[in-house]
PDB file of C-alpha atoms in Angstrom:
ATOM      1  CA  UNK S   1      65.862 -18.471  55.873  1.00  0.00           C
ATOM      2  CA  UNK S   2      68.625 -17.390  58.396  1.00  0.00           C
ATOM      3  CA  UNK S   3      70.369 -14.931  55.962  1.00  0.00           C
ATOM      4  CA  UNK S   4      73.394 -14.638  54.874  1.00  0.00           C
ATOM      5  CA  UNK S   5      76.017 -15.466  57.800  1.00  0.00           C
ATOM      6  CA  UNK S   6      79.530 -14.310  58.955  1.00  0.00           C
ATOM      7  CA  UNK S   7      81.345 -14.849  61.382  1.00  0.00           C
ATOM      8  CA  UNK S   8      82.923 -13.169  63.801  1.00  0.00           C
ATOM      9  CA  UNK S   9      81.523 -10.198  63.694  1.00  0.00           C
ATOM     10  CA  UNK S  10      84.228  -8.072  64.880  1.00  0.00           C
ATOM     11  CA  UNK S  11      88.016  -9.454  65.083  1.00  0.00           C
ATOM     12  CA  UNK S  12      91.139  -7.437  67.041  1.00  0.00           C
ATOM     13  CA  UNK S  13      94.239  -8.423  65.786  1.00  0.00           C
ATOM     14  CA  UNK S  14      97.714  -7.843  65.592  1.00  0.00           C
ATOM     15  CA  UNK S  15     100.224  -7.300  62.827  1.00  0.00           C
ATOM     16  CA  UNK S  16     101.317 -10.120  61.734  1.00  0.00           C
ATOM     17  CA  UNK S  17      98.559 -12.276  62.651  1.00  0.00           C
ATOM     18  CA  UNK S  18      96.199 -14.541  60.618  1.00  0.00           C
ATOM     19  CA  UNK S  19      92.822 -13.801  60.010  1.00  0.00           C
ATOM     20  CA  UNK S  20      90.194 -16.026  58.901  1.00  0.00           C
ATOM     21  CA  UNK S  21      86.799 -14.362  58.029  1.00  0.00           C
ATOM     22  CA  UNK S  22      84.535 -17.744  57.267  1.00  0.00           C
ATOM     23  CA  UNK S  23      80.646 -16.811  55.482  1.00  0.00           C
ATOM     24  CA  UNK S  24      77.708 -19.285  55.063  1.00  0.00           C
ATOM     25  CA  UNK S  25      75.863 -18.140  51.782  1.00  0.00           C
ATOM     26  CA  UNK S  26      72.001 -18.707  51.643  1.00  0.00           C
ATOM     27  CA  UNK S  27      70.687 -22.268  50.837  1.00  0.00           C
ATOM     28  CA  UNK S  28      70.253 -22.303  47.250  1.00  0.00           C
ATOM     29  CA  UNK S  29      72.580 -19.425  46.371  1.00  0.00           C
ATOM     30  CA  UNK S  30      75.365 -20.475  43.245  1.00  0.00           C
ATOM     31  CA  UNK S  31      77.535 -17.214  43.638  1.00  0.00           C
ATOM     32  CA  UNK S  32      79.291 -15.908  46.378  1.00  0.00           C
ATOM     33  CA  UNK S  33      81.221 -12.732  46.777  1.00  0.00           C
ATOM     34  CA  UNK S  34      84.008 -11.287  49.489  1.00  0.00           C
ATOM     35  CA  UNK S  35      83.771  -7.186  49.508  1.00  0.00           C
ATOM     36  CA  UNK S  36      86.097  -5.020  51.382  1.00  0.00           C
ATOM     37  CA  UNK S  37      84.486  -1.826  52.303  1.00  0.00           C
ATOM     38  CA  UNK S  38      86.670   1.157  54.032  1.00  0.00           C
ATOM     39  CA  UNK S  39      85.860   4.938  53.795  1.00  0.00           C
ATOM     40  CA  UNK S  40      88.044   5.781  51.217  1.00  0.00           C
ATOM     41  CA  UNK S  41      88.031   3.230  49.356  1.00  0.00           C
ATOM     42  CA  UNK S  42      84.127   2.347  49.244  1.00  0.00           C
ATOM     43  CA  UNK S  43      83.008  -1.243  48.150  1.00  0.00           C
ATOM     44  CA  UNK S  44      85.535  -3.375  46.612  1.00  0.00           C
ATOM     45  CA  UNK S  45      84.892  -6.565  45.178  1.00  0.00           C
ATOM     46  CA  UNK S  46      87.673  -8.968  46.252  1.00  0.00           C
ATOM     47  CA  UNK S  47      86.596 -12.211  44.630  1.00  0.00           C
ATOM     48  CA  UNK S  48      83.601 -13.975  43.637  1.00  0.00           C
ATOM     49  CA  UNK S  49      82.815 -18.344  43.042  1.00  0.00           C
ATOM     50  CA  UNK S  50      80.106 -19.691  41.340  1.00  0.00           C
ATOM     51  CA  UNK S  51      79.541 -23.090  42.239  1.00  0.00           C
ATOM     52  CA  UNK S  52      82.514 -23.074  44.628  1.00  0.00           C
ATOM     53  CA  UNK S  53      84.167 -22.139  41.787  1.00  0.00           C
ATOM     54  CA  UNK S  54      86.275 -19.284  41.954  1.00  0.00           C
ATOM     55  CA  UNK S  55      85.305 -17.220  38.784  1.00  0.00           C
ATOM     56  CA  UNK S  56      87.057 -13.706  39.447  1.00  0.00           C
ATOM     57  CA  UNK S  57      90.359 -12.542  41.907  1.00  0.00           C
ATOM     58  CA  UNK S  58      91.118  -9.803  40.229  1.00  0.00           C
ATOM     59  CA  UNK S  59      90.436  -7.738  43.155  1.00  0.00           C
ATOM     60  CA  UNK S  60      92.308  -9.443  45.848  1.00  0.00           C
ATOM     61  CA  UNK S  61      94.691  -6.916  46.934  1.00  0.00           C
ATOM     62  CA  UNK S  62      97.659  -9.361  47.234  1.00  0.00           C
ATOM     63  CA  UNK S  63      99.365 -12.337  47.942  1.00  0.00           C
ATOM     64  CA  UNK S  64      98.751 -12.008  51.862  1.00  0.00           C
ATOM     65  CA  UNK S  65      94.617 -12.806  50.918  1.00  0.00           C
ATOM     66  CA  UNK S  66      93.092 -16.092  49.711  1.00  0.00           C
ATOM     67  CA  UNK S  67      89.724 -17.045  49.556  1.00  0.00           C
ATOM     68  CA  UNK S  68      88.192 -20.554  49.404  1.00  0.00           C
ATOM     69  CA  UNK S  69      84.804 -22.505  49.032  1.00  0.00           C
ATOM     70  CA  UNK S  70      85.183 -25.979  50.014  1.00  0.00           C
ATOM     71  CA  UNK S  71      81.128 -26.491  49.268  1.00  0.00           C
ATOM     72  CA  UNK S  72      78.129 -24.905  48.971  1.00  0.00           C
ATOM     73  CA  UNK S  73      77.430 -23.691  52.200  1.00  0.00           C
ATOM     74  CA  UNK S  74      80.803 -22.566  53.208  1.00  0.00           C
ATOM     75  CA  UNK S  75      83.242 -19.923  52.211  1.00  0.00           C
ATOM     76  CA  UNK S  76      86.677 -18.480  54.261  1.00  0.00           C
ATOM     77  CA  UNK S  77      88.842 -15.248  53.905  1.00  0.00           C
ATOM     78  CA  UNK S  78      92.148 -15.842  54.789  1.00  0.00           C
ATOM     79  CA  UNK S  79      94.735 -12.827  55.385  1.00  0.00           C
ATOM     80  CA  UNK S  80      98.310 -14.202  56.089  1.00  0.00           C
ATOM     81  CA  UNK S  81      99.995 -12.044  57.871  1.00  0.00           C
ATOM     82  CA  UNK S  82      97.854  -9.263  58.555  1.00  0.00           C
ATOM     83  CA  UNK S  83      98.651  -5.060  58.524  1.00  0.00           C
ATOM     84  CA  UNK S  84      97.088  -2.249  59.569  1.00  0.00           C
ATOM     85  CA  UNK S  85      95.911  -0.967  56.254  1.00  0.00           C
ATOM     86  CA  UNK S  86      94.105  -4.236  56.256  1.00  0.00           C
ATOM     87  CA  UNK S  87      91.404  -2.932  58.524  1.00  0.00           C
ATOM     88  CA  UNK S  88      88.128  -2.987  57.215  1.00  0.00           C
ATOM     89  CA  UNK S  89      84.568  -4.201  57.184  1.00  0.00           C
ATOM     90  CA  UNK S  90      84.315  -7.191  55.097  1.00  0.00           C
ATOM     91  CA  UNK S  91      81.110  -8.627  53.683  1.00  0.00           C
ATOM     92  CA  UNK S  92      80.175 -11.793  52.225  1.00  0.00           C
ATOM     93  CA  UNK S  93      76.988 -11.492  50.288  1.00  0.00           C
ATOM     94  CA  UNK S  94      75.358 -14.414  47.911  1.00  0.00           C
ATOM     95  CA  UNK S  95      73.256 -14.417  44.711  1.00  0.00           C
ATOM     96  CA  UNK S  96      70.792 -17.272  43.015  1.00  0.00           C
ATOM     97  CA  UNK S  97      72.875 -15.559  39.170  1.00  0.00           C
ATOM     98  CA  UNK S  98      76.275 -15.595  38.146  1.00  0.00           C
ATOM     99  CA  UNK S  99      76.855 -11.819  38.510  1.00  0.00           C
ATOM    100  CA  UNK S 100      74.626 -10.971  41.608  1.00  0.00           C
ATOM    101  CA  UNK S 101      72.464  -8.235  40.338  1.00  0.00           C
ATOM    102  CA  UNK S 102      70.555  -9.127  43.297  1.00  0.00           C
ATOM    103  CA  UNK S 103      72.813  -9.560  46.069  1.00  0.00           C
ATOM    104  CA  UNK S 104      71.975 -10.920  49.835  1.00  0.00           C
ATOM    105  CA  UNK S 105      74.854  -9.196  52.621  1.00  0.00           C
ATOM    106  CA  UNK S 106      75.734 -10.721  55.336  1.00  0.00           C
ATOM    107  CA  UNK S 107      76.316  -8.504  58.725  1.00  0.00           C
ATOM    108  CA  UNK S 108      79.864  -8.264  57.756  1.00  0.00           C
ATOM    109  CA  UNK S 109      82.747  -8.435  60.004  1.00  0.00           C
ATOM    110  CA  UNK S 110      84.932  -5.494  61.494  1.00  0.00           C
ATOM    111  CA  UNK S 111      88.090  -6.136  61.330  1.00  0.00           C
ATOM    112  CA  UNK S 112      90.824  -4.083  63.212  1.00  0.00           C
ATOM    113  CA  UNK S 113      94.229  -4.815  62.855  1.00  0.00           C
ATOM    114  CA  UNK S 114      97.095  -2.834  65.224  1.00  0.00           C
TER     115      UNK S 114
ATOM    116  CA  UNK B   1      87.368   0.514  30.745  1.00  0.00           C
ATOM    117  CA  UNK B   2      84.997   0.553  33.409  1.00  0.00           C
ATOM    118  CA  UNK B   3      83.452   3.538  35.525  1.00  0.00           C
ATOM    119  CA  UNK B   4      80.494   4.422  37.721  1.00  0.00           C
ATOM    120  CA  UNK B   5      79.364   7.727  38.666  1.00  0.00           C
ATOM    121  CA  UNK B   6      77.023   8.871  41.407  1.00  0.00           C
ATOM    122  CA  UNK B   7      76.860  12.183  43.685  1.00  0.00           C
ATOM    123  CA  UNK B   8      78.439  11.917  46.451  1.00  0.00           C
ATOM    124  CA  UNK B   9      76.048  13.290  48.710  1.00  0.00           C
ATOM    125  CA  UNK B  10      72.325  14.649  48.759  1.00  0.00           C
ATOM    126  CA  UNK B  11      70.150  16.012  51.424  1.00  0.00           C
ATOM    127  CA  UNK B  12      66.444  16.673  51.362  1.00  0.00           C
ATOM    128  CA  UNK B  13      63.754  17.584  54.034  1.00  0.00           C
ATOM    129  CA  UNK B  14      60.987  14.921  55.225  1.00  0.00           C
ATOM    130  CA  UNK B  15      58.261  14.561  52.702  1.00  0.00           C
ATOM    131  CA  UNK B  16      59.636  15.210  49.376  1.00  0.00           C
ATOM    132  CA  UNK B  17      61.072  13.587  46.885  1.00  0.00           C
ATOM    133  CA  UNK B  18      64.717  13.074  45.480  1.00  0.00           C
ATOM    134  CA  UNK B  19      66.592  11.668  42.788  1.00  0.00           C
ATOM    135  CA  UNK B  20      69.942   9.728  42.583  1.00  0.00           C
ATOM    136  CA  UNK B  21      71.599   9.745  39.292  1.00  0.00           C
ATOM    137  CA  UNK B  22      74.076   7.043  38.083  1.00  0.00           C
ATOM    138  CA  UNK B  23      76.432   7.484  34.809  1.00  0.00           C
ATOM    139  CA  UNK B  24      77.983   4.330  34.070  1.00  0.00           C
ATOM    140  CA  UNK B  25      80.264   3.634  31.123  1.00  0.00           C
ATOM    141  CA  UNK B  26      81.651  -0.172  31.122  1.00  0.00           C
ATOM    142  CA  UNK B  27      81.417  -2.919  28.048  1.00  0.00           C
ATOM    143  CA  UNK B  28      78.982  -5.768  27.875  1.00  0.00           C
ATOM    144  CA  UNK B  29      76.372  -3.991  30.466  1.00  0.00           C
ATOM    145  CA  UNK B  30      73.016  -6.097  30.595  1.00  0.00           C
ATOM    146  CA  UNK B  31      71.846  -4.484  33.698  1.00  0.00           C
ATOM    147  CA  UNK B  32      71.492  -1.769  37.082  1.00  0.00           C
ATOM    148  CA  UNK B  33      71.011  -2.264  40.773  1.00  0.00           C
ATOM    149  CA  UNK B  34      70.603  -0.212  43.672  1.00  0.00           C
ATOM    150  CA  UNK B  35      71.252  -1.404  47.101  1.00  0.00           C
ATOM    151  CA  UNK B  36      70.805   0.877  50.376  1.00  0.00           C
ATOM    152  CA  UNK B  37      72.643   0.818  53.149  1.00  0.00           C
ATOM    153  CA  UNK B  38      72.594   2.465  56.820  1.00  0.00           C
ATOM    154  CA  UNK B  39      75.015   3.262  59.088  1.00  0.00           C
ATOM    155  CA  UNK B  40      77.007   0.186  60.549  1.00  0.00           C
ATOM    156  CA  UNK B  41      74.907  -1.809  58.968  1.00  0.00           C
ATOM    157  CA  UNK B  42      74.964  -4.070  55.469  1.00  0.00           C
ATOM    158  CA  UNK B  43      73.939  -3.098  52.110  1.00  0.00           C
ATOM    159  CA  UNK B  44      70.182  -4.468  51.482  1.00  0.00           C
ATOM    160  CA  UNK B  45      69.010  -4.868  47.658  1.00  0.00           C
ATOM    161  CA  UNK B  46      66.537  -2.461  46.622  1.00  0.00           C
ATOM    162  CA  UNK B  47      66.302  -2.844  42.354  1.00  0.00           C
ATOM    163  CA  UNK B  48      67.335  -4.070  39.348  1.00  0.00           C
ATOM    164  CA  UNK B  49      66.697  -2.620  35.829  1.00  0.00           C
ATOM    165  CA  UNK B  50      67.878  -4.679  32.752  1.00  0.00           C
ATOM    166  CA  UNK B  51      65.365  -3.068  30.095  1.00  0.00           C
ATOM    167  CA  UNK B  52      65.057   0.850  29.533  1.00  0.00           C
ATOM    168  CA  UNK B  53      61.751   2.293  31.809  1.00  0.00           C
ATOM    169  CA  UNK B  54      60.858   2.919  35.238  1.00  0.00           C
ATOM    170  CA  UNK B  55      60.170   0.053  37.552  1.00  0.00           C
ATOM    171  CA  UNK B  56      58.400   1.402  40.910  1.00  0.00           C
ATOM    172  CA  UNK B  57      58.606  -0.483  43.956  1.00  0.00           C
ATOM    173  CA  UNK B  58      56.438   1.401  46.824  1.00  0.00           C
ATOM    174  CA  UNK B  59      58.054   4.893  47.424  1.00  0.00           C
ATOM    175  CA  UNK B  60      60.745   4.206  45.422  1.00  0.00           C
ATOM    176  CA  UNK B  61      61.953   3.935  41.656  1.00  0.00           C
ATOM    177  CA  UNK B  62      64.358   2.954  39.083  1.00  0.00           C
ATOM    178  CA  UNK B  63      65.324   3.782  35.869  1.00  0.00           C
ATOM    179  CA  UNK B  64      67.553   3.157  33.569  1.00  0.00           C
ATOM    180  CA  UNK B  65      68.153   4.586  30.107  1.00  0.00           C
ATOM    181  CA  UNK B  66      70.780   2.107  28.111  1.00  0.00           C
ATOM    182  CA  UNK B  67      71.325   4.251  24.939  1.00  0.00           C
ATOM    183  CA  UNK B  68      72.182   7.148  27.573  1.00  0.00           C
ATOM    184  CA  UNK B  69      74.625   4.759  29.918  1.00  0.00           C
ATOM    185  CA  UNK B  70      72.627   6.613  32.650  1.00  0.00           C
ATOM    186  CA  UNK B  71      70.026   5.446  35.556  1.00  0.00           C
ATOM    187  CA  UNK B  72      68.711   6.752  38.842  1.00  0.00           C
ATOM    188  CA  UNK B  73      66.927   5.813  42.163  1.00  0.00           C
ATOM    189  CA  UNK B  74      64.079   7.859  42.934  1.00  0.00           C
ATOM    190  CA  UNK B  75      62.709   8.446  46.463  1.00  0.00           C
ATOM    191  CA  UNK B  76      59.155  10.198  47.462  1.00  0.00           C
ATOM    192  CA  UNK B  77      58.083  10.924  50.234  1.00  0.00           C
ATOM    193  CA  UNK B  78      60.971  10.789  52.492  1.00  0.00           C
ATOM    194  CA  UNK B  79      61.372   9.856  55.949  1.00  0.00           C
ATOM    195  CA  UNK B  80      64.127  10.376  58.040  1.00  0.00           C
ATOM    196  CA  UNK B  81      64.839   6.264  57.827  1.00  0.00           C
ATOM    197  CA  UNK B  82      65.642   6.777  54.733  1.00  0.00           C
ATOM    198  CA  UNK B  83      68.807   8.348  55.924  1.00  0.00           C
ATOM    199  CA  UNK B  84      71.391   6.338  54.540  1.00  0.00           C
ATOM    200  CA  UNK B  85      73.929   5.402  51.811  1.00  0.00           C
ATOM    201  CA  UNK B  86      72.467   4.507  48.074  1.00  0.00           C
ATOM    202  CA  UNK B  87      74.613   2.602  45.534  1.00  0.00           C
ATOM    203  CA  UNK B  88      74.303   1.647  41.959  1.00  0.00           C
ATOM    204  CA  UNK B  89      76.152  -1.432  40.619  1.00  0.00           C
ATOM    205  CA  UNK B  90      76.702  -2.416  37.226  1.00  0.00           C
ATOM    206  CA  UNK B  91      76.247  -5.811  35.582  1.00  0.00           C
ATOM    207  CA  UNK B  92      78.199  -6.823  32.608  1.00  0.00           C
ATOM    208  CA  UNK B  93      79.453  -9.696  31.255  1.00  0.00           C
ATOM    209  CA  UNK B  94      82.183 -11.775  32.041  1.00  0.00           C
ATOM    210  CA  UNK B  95      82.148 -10.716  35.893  1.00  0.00           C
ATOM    211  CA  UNK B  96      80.137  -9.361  38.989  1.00  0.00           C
ATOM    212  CA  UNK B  97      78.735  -6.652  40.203  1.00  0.00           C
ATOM    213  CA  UNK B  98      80.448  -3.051  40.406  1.00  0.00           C
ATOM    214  CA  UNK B  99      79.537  -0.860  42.356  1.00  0.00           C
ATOM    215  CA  UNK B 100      79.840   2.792  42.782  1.00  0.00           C
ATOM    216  CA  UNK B 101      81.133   4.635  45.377  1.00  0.00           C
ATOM    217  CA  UNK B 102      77.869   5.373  47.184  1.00  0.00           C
ATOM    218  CA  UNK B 103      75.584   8.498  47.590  1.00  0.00           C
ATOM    219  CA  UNK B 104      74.937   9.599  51.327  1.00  0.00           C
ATOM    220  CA  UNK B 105      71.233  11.188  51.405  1.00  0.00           C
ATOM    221  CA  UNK B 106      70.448  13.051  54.320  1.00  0.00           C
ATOM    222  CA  UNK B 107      66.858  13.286  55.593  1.00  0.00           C
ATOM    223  CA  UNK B 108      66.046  16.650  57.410  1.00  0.00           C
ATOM    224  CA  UNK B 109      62.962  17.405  59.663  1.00  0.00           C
TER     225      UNK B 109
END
């Protein structure tokens, strides 16, 4: 199996800017999940679906981010418009049970917004 | 509410052994996990505990103690790969995952 995959890997943008983070989950994998990790704020869940289902956004910071999962194998981040506090690694990582005790990460993507 | 707590950081020399504690206090737990994760990289699963005990994988170990609200991640025989950031993560009902904010072990020579 390829892994859990993001793309891109690393994204420059400006303020103001949209920014769509997209994740392919592993084949087989119910629940997906959209962290946000930054020094000082560690790992942050920002939503989670189960069965494209979204099931938790409780921790999506705000209006500016949505999340979708149009089927099984595809997920997006969307930030609309972007800010510099905004920048951020963000991972997508997928789970075969509802809460993801055992989580797969993907590689993440950098994102750097000026 | 909800909380997880872990040492920030920890640092040990090559070849001995270290342990990782994790206090959790949250409603509806049914389980721990531990994930590791280096520098620039992604966090990589390394065990789950849903019943009390010590579950050994290789060189490392977890436990968990539910009537305590307490766990921990045990490492032997360190290497210097091991160098890298250790979380715990709780599972409860009703949502995912939490994790806490990390312990950085540091692997001397």
């Amino acid at each position: 199996d390829a892994g859990v995959i993001q793309s891109p890997r690393h994204e420059v943008t400006e303020m103001g800017q949209e920014v769509t983070l997209r994740c392919k989950p592993i084949s087989g994998h119910n629940s997906l999940f959209w962290y946000r990790q930054t020094m000082m704020r560690g790992l942050e869940l920002l939503i989670y679906f189960n069965n494209n289902v979204p099931i938790d956004d409780s921790g999506m910071p705000e209006d500016r981010f949505s999340a979708k999962m149009p089927n099984a194998s595809f997920s997006t981040l969307k930030i609309q418009p972007s800010e510099p506090r905004d920048s951020a690694v963000y991972f997508c990582a997928s789970s075969s049970d509802l809460a993801g005790s055992e989580q797969y990460f993907g590689p993440g993507t950098r994102l750097t917004v000026t | 509410g909800q909380s997880l707590e872990q040492p920030s950081e920890v640092t040990a020399v090559e070849g001995a052994i270290v342990q990782i504690n994790c206090t959790y206090q949250t409603s509806g737990f049914y389980g721990l996990s531990w994930y590791q994760q280096h520098d620039g990289g992604a966090p990589t699963f390394l065990s789950y505990n849903a019943l009390d005990g010590l579950e050994e994988t290789g060189r490392f170990s977890s436990f968990l103690s539910r009537s305590d609200s307490y766990g921990y991640l045990l490492l032997q025989e360190l290497q210097m790969k091991d160098s890298a950031s250790y979380f715990c993560g709780v599972g409860q009902a009703g949502t995912a995952l939490i994790f806490g904010k990390g312990t950085t072990l540091s692997v001397s020579s």
